[in-house]
Coordinates of N, CA and C in Angstrom, one line a residue:
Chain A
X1 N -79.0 -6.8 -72.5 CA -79.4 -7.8 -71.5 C -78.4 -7.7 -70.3
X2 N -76.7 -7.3 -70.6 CA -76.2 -7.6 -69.4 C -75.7 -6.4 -68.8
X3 N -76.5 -5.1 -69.4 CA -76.1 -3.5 -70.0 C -76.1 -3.4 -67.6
X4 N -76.7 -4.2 -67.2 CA -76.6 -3.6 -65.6 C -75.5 -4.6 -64.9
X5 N -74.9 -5.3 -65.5 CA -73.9 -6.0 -65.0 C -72.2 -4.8 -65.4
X6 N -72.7 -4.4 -66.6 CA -71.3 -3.3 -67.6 C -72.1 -2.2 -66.5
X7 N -73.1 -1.6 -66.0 CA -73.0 -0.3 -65.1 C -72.3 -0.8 -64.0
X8 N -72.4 -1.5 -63.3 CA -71.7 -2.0 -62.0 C -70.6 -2.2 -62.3
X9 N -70.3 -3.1 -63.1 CA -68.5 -2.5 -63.4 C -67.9 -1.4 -63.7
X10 N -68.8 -0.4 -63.9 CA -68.5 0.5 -64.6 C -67.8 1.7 -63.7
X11 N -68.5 1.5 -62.2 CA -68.2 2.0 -61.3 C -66.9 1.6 -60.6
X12 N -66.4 0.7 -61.3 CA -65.1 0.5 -60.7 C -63.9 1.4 -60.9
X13 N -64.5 1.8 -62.2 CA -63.2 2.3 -63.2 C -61.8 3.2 -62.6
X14 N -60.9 2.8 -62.7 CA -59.5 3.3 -62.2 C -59.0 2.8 -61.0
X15 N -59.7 1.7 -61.0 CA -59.4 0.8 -59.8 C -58.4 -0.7 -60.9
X16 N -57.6 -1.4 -59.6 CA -56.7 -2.4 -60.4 C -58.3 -3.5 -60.4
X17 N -57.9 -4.2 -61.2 CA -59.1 -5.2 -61.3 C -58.7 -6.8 -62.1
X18 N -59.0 -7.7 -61.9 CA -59.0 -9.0 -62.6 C -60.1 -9.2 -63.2
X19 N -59.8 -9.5 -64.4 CA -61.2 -10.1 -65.5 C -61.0 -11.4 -65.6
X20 N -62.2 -12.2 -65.0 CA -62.0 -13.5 -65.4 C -62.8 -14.2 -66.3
X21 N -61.9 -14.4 -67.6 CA -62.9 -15.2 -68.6 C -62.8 -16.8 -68.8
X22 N -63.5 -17.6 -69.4 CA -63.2 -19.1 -69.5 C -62.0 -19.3 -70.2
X23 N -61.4 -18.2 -70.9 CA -59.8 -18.2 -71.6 C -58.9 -17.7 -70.6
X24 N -59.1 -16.7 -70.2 CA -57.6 -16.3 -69.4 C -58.0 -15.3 -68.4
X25 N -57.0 -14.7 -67.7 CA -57.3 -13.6 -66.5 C -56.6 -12.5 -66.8
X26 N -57.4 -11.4 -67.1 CA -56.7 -10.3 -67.3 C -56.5 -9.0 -66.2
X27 N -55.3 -8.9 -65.7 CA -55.4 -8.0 -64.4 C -54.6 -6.3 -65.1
X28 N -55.3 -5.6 -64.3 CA -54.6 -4.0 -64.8 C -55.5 -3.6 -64.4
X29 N -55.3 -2.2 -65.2 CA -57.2 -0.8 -64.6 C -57.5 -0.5 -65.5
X30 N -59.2 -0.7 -64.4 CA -60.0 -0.5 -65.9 C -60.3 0.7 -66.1
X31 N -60.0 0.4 -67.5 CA -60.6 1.5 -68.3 C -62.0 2.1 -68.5
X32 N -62.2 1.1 -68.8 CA -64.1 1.5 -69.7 C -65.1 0.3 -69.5
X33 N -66.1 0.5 -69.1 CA -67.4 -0.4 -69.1 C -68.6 -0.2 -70.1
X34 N -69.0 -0.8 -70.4 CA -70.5 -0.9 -71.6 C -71.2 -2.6 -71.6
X35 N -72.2 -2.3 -72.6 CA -72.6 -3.8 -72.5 C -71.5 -4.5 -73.4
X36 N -70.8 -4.0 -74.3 CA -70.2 -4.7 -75.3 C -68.5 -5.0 -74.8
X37 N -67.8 -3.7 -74.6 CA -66.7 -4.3 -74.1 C -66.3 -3.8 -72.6
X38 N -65.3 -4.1 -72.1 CA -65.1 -4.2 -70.9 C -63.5 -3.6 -70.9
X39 N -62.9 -2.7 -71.1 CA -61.5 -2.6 -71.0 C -60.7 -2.7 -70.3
X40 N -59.5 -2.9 -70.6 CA -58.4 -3.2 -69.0 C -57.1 -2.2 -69.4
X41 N -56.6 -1.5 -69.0 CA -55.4 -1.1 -69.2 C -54.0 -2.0 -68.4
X42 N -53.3 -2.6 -69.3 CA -52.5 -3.5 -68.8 C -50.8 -3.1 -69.1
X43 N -50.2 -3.7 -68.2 CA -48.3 -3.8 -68.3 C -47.8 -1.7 -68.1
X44 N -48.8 -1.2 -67.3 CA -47.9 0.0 -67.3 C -48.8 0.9 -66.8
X45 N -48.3 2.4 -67.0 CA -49.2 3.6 -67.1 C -49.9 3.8 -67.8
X46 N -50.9 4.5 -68.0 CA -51.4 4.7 -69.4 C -51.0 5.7 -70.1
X47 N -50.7 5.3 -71.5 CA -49.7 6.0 -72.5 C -47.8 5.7 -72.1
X48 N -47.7 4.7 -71.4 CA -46.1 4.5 -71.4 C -46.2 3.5 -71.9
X49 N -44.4 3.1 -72.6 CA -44.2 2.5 -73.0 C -44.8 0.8 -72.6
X50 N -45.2 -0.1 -73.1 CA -45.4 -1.4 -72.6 C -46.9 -1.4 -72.5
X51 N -47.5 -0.2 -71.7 CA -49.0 0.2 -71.5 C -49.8 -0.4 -73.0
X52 N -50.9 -1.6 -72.5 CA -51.7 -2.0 -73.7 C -53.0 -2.1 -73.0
X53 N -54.1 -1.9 -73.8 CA -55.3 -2.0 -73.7 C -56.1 -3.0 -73.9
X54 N -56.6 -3.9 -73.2 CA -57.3 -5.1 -73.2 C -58.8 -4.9 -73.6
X55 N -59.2 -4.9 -75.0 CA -60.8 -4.7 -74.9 C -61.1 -6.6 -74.9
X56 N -62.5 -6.5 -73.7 CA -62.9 -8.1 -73.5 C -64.1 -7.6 -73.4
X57 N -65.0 -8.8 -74.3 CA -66.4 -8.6 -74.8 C -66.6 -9.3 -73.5
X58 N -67.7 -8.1 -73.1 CA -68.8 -8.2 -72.0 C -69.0 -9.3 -71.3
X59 N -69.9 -9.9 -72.6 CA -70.7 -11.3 -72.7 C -70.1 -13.0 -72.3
X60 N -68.6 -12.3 -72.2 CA -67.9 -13.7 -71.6 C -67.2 -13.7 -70.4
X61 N -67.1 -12.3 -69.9 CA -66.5 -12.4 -68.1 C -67.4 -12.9 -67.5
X62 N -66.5 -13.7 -66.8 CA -68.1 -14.8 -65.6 C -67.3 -13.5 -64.4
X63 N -66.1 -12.9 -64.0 CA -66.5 -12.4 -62.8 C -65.4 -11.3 -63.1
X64 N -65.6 -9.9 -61.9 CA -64.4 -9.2 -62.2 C -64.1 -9.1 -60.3
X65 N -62.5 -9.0 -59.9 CA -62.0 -9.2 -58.9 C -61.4 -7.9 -58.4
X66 N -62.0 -7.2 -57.7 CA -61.4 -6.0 -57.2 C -60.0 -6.5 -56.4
X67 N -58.6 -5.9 -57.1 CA -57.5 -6.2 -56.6 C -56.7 -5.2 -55.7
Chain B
X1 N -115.3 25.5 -48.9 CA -114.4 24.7 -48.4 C -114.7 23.0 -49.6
X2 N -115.4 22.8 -49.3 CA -115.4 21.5 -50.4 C -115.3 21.6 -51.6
X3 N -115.2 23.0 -52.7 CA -114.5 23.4 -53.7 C -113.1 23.5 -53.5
X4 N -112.6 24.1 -52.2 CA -111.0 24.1 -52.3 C -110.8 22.8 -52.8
X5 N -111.4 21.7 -51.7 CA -110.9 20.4 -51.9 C -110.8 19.7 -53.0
X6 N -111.9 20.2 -53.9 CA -112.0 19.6 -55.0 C -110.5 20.4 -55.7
X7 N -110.7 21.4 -55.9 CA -109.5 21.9 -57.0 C -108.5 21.6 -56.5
X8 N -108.2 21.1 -54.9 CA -106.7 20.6 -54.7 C -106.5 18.9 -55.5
X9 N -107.7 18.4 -55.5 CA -107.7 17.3 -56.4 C -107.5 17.2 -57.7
X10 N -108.4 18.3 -57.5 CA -108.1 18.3 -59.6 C -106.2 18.9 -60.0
X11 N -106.2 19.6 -59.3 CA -104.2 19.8 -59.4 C -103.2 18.9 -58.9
X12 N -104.0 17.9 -58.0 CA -103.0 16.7 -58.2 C -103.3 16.1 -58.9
X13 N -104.3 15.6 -59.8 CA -104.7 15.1 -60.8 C -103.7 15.1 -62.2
X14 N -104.1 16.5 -62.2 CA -103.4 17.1 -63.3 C -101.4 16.7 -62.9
X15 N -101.2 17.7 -61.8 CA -99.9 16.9 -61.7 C -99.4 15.6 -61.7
X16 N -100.0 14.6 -61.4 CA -99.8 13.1 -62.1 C -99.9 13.0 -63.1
X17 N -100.5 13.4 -63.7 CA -101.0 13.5 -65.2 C -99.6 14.0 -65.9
X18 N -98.8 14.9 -65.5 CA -97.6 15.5 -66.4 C -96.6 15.2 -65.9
X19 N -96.6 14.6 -64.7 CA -95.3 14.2 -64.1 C -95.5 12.7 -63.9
X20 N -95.0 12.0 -64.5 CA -94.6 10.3 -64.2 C -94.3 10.2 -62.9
X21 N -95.0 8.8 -62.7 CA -95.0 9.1 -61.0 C -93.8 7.8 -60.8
X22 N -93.2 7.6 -60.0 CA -92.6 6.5 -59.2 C -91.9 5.3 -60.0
X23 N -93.1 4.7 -60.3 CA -93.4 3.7 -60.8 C -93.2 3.5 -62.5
X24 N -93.8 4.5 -62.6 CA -93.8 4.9 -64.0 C -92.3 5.0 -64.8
X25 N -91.7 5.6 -64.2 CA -89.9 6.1 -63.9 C -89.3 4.9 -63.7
X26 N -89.2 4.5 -62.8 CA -88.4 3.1 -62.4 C -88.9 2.1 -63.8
X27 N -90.1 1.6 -64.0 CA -90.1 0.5 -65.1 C -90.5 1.3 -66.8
X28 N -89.2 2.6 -67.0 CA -89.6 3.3 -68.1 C -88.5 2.3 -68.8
X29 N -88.2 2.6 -70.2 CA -86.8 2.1 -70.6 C -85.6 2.5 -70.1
X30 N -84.8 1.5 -70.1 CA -83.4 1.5 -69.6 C -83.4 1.7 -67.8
X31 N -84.4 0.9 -67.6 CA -84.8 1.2 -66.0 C -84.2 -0.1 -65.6
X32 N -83.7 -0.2 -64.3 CA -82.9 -1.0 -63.4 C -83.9 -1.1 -62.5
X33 N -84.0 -2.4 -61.7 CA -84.9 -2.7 -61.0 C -84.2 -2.6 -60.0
X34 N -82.9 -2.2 -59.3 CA -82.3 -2.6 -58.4 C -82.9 -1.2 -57.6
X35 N -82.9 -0.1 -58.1 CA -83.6 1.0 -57.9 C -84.7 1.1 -56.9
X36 N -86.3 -0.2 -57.7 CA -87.3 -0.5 -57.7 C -86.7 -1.3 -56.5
X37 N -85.9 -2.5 -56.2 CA -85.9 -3.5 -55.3 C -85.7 -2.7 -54.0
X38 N -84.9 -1.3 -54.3 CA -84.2 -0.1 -53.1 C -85.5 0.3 -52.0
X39 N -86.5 0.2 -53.0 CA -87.5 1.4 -52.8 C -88.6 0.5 -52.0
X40 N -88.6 -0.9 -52.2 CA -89.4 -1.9 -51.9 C -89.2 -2.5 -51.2
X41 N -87.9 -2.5 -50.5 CA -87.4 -3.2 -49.5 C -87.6 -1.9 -48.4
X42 N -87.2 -1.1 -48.8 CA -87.5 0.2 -47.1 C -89.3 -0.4 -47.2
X43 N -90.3 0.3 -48.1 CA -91.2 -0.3 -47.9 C -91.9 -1.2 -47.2
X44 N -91.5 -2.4 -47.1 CA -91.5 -3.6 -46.5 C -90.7 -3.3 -45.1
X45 N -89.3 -2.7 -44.7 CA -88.5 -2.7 -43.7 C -89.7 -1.9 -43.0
X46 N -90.1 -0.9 -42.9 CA -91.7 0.3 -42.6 C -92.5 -0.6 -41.9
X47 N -92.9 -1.8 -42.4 CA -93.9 -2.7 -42.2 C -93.2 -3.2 -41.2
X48 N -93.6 -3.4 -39.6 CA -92.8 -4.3 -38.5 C -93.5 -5.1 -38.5
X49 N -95.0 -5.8 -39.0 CA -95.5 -7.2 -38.9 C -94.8 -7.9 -39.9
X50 N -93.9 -7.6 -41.1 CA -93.3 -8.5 -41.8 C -92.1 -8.8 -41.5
X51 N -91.7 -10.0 -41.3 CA -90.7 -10.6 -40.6 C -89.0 -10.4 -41.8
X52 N -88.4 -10.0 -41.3 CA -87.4 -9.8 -42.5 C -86.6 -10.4 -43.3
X53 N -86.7 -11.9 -43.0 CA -86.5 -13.0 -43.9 C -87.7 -13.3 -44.4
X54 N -88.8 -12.5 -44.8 CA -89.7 -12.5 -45.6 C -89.4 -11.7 -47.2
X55 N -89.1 -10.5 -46.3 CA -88.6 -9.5 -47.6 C -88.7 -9.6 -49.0
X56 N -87.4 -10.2 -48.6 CA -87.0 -10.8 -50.3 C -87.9 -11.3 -51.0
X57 N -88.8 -12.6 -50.3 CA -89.6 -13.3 -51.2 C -90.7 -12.3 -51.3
X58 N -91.3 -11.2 -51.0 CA -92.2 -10.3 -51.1 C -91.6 -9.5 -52.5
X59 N -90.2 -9.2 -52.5 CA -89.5 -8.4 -53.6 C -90.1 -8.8 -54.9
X60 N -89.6 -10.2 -54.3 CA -89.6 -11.4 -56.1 C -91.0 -11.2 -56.5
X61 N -92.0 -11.6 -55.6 CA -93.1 -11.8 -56.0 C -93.7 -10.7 -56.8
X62 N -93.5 -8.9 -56.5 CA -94.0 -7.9 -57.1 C -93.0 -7.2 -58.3
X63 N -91.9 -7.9 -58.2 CA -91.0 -8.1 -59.5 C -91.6 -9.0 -60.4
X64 N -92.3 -10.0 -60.1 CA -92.7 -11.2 -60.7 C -93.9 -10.3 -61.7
X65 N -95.1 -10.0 -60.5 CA -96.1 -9.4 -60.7 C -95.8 -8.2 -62.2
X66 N -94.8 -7.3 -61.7 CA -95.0 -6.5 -62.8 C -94.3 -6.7 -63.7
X67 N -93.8 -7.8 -63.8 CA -93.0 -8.3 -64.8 C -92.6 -7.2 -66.1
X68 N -91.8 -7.5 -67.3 CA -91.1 -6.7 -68.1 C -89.9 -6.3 -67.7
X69 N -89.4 -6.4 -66.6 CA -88.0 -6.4 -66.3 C -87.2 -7.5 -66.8
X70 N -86.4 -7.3 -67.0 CA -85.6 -8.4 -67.8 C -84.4 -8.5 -66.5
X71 N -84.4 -9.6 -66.1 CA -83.6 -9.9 -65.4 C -82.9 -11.4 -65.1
X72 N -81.5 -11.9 -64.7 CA -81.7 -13.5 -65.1 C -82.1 -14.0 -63.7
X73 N -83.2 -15.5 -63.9 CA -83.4 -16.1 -62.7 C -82.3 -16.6 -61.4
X74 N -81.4 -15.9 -61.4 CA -80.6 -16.3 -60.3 C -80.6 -14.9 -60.0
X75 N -80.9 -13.6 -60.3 CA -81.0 -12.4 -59.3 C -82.1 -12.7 -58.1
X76 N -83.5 -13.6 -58.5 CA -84.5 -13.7 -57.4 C -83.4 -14.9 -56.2
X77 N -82.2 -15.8 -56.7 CA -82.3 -16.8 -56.0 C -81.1 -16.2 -54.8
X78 N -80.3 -15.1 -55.6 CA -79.3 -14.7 -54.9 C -80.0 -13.0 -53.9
X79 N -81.0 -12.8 -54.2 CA -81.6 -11.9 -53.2 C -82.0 -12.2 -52.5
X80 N -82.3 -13.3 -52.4 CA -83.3 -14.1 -51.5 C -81.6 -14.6 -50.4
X81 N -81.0 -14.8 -50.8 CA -79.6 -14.7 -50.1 C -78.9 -13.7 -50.0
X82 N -79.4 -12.4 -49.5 CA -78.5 -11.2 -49.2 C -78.0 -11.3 -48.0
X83 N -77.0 -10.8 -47.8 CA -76.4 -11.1 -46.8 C -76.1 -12.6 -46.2
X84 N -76.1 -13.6 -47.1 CA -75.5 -14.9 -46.6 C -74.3 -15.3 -47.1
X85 N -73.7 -16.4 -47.1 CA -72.5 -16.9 -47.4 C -73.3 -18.0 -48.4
X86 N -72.7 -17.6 -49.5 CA -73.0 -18.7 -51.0 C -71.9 -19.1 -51.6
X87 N -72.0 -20.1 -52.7 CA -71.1 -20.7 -53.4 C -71.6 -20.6 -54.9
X88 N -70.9 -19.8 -55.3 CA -71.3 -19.4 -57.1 C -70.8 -20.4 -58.1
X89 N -71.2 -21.0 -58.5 CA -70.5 -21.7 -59.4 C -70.1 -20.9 -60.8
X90 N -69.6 -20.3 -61.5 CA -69.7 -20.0 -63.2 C -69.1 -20.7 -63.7
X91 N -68.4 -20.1 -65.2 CA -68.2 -21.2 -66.7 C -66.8 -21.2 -66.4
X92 N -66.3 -20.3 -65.2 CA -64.6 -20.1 -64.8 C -64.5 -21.2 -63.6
X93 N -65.3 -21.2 -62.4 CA -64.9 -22.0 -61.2 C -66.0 -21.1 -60.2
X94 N -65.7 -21.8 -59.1 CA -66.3 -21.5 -58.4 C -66.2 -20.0 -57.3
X95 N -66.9 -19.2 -56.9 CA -66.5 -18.3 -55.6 C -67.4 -18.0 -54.5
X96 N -66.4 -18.3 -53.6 CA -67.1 -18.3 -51.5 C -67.2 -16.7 -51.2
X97 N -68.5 -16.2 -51.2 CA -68.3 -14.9 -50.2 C -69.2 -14.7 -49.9
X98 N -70.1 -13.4 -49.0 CA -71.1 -13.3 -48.7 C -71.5 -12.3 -49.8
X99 N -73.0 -12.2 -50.1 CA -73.7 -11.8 -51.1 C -74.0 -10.0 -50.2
X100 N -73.2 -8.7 -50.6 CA -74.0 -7.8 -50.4 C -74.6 -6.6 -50.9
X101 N -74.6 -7.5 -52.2 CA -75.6 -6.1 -53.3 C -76.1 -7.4 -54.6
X102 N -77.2 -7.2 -55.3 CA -78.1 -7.6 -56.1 C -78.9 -6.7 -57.3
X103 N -78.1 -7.2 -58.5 CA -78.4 -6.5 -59.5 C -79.8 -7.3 -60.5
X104 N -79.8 -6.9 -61.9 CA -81.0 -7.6 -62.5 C -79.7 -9.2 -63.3
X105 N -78.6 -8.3 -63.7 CA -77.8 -9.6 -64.0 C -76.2 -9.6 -63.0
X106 N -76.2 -9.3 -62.3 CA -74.5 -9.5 -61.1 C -74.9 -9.9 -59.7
X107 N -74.4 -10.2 -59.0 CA -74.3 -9.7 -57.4 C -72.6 -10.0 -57.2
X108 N -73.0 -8.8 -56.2 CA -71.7 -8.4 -55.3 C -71.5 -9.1 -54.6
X109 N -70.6 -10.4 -54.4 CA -69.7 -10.6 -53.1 C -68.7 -10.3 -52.3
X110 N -68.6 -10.7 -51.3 CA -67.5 -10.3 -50.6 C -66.7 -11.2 -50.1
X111 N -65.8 -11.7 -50.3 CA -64.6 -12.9 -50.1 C -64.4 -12.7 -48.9
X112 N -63.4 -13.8 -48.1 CA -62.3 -13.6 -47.2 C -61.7 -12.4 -47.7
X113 N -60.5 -11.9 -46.6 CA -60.4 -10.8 -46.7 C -60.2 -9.6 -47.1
X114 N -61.5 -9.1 -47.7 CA -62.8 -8.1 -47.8 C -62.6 -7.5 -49.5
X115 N -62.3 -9.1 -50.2 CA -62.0 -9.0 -51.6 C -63.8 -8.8 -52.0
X116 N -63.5 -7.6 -53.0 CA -64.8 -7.6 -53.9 C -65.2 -8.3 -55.1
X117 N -66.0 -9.6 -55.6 CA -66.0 -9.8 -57.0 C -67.8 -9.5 -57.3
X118 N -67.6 -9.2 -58.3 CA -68.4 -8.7 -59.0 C -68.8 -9.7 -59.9
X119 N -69.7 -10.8 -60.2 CA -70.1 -11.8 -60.7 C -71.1 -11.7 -61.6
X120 N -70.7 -12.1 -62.5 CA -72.1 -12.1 -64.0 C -72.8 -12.7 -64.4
X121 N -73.9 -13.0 -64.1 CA -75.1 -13.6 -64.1 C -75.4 -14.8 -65.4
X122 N -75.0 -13.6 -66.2 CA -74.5 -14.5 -67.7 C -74.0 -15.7 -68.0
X123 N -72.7 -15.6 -66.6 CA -71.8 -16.7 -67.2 C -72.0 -17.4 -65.8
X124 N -73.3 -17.5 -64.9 CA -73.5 -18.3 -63.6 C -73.9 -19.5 -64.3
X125 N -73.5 -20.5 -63.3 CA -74.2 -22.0 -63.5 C -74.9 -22.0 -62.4
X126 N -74.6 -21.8 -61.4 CA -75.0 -22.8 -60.0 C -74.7 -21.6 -59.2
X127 N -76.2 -21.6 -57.8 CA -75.6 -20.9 -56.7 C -76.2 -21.8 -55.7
X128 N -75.0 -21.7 -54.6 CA -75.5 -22.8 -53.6 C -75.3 -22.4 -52.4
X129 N -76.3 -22.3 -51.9 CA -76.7 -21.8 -50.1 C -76.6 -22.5 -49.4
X130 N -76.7 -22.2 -48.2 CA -77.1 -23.3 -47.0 C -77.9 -23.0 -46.2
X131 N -78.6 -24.2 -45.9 CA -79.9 -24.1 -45.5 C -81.1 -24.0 -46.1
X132 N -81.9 -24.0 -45.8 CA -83.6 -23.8 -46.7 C -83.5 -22.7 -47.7
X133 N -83.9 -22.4 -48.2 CA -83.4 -21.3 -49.0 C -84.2 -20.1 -48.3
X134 N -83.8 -18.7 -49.1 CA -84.5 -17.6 -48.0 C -84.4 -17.7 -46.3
X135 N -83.6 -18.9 -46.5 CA -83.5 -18.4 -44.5 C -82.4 -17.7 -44.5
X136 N -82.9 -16.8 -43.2 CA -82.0 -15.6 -42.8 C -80.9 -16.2 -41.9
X137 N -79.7 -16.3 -41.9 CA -78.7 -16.5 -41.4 C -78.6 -15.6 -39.8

């Protein structure tokens, strides 16, 4: 159902971005778009030290913030 | 001469016949109507007796018409406000920008200065315009 909201995000990918859910705001670059999750690479480069991966189900970002 | 004609008929015949036309393509599975809305709006743009704060409500109506698109009811309210200044409400807070892209579940706004959010249909409550609705700014 929300599989054209994850394509348009999907287009963002390697860009810094804010995910905003009704729990918290997760800012870094995204990784990966689908209908199911939404990834964020957070606290670094990817693959350095601190570097973590944020998977956030789809279905509960009300918005994402090109930063 | 009215045999050519005919067999040039019967070969576009046939080529519709093997090749999915347009229409067919755009509402196959995994089809996006934003595509279809692309294709229907130059359409209508073509047309200079239709006034262009018509548009949109022409969109909805043949979206409506061929219905099976699965799309949520705030993509018809927020196309119908392309290019205006809205207030989105979602399950997060609210956001001020102008609306310049429309999906079957997002639209793109544009913030003060020239922030992009990408908003999810899913988690909208409330979109609020100004003015009558569908008026052109």
């Amino acid at each position: 159902m929300n599989n054209t909201y994850a394509s348009r995000v999907a287009t963002l990918i390697g860009q810094n971005v804010q995910v905003t859910t009704s729990v918290d705001t997760i800012t870094g670059t995204l990784v990966s778009s689908d209908k199911t999750f939404i990834k964020v690479n957070t606290g670094g480069v990817d693959g350095s030290e601190g570097s973590k991966t944020v998977s956030i189900l789809t279905s509960v970002v009300a918005y994402i913030r090109v930063v | 001469m009215a045999t050519q004609s005919n067999l040039e008929e019967l070969v576009n015949l046939i080529e519709k016949a093997l090749r999915p036309g347009p229409l067919a393509r755009l509402l196959g599975e995994g089809s996006d109507s934003k595509e279809l809305v692309d294709l229907l709006t130059e359409l209508f743009k073509s047309d200079a007796t239709i006034p262009s704060a018509s548009i949109s409500g022409k969109i909805n109506t043949v979206l409506e018409i061929l219905g099976g698109i699965d799309s949520s009811p705030f993509a018809a309210i927020a196309r119908s406000n392309l290019n205006n200044q809205v207030l989105i409400t979602t399950t997060v807070g609210t956001i001020k920008g102008v609306i310049t892209e429309v999906g079957n579940w997002y639209a793109v706004l544009t913030e003060d200065e020239n922030i992009t959010v990408i908003v999810n249909f899913a988690n909208t409550l409330a979109i609020e315009s100004e003015g009558p609705e569908g008026e052109a700014k």
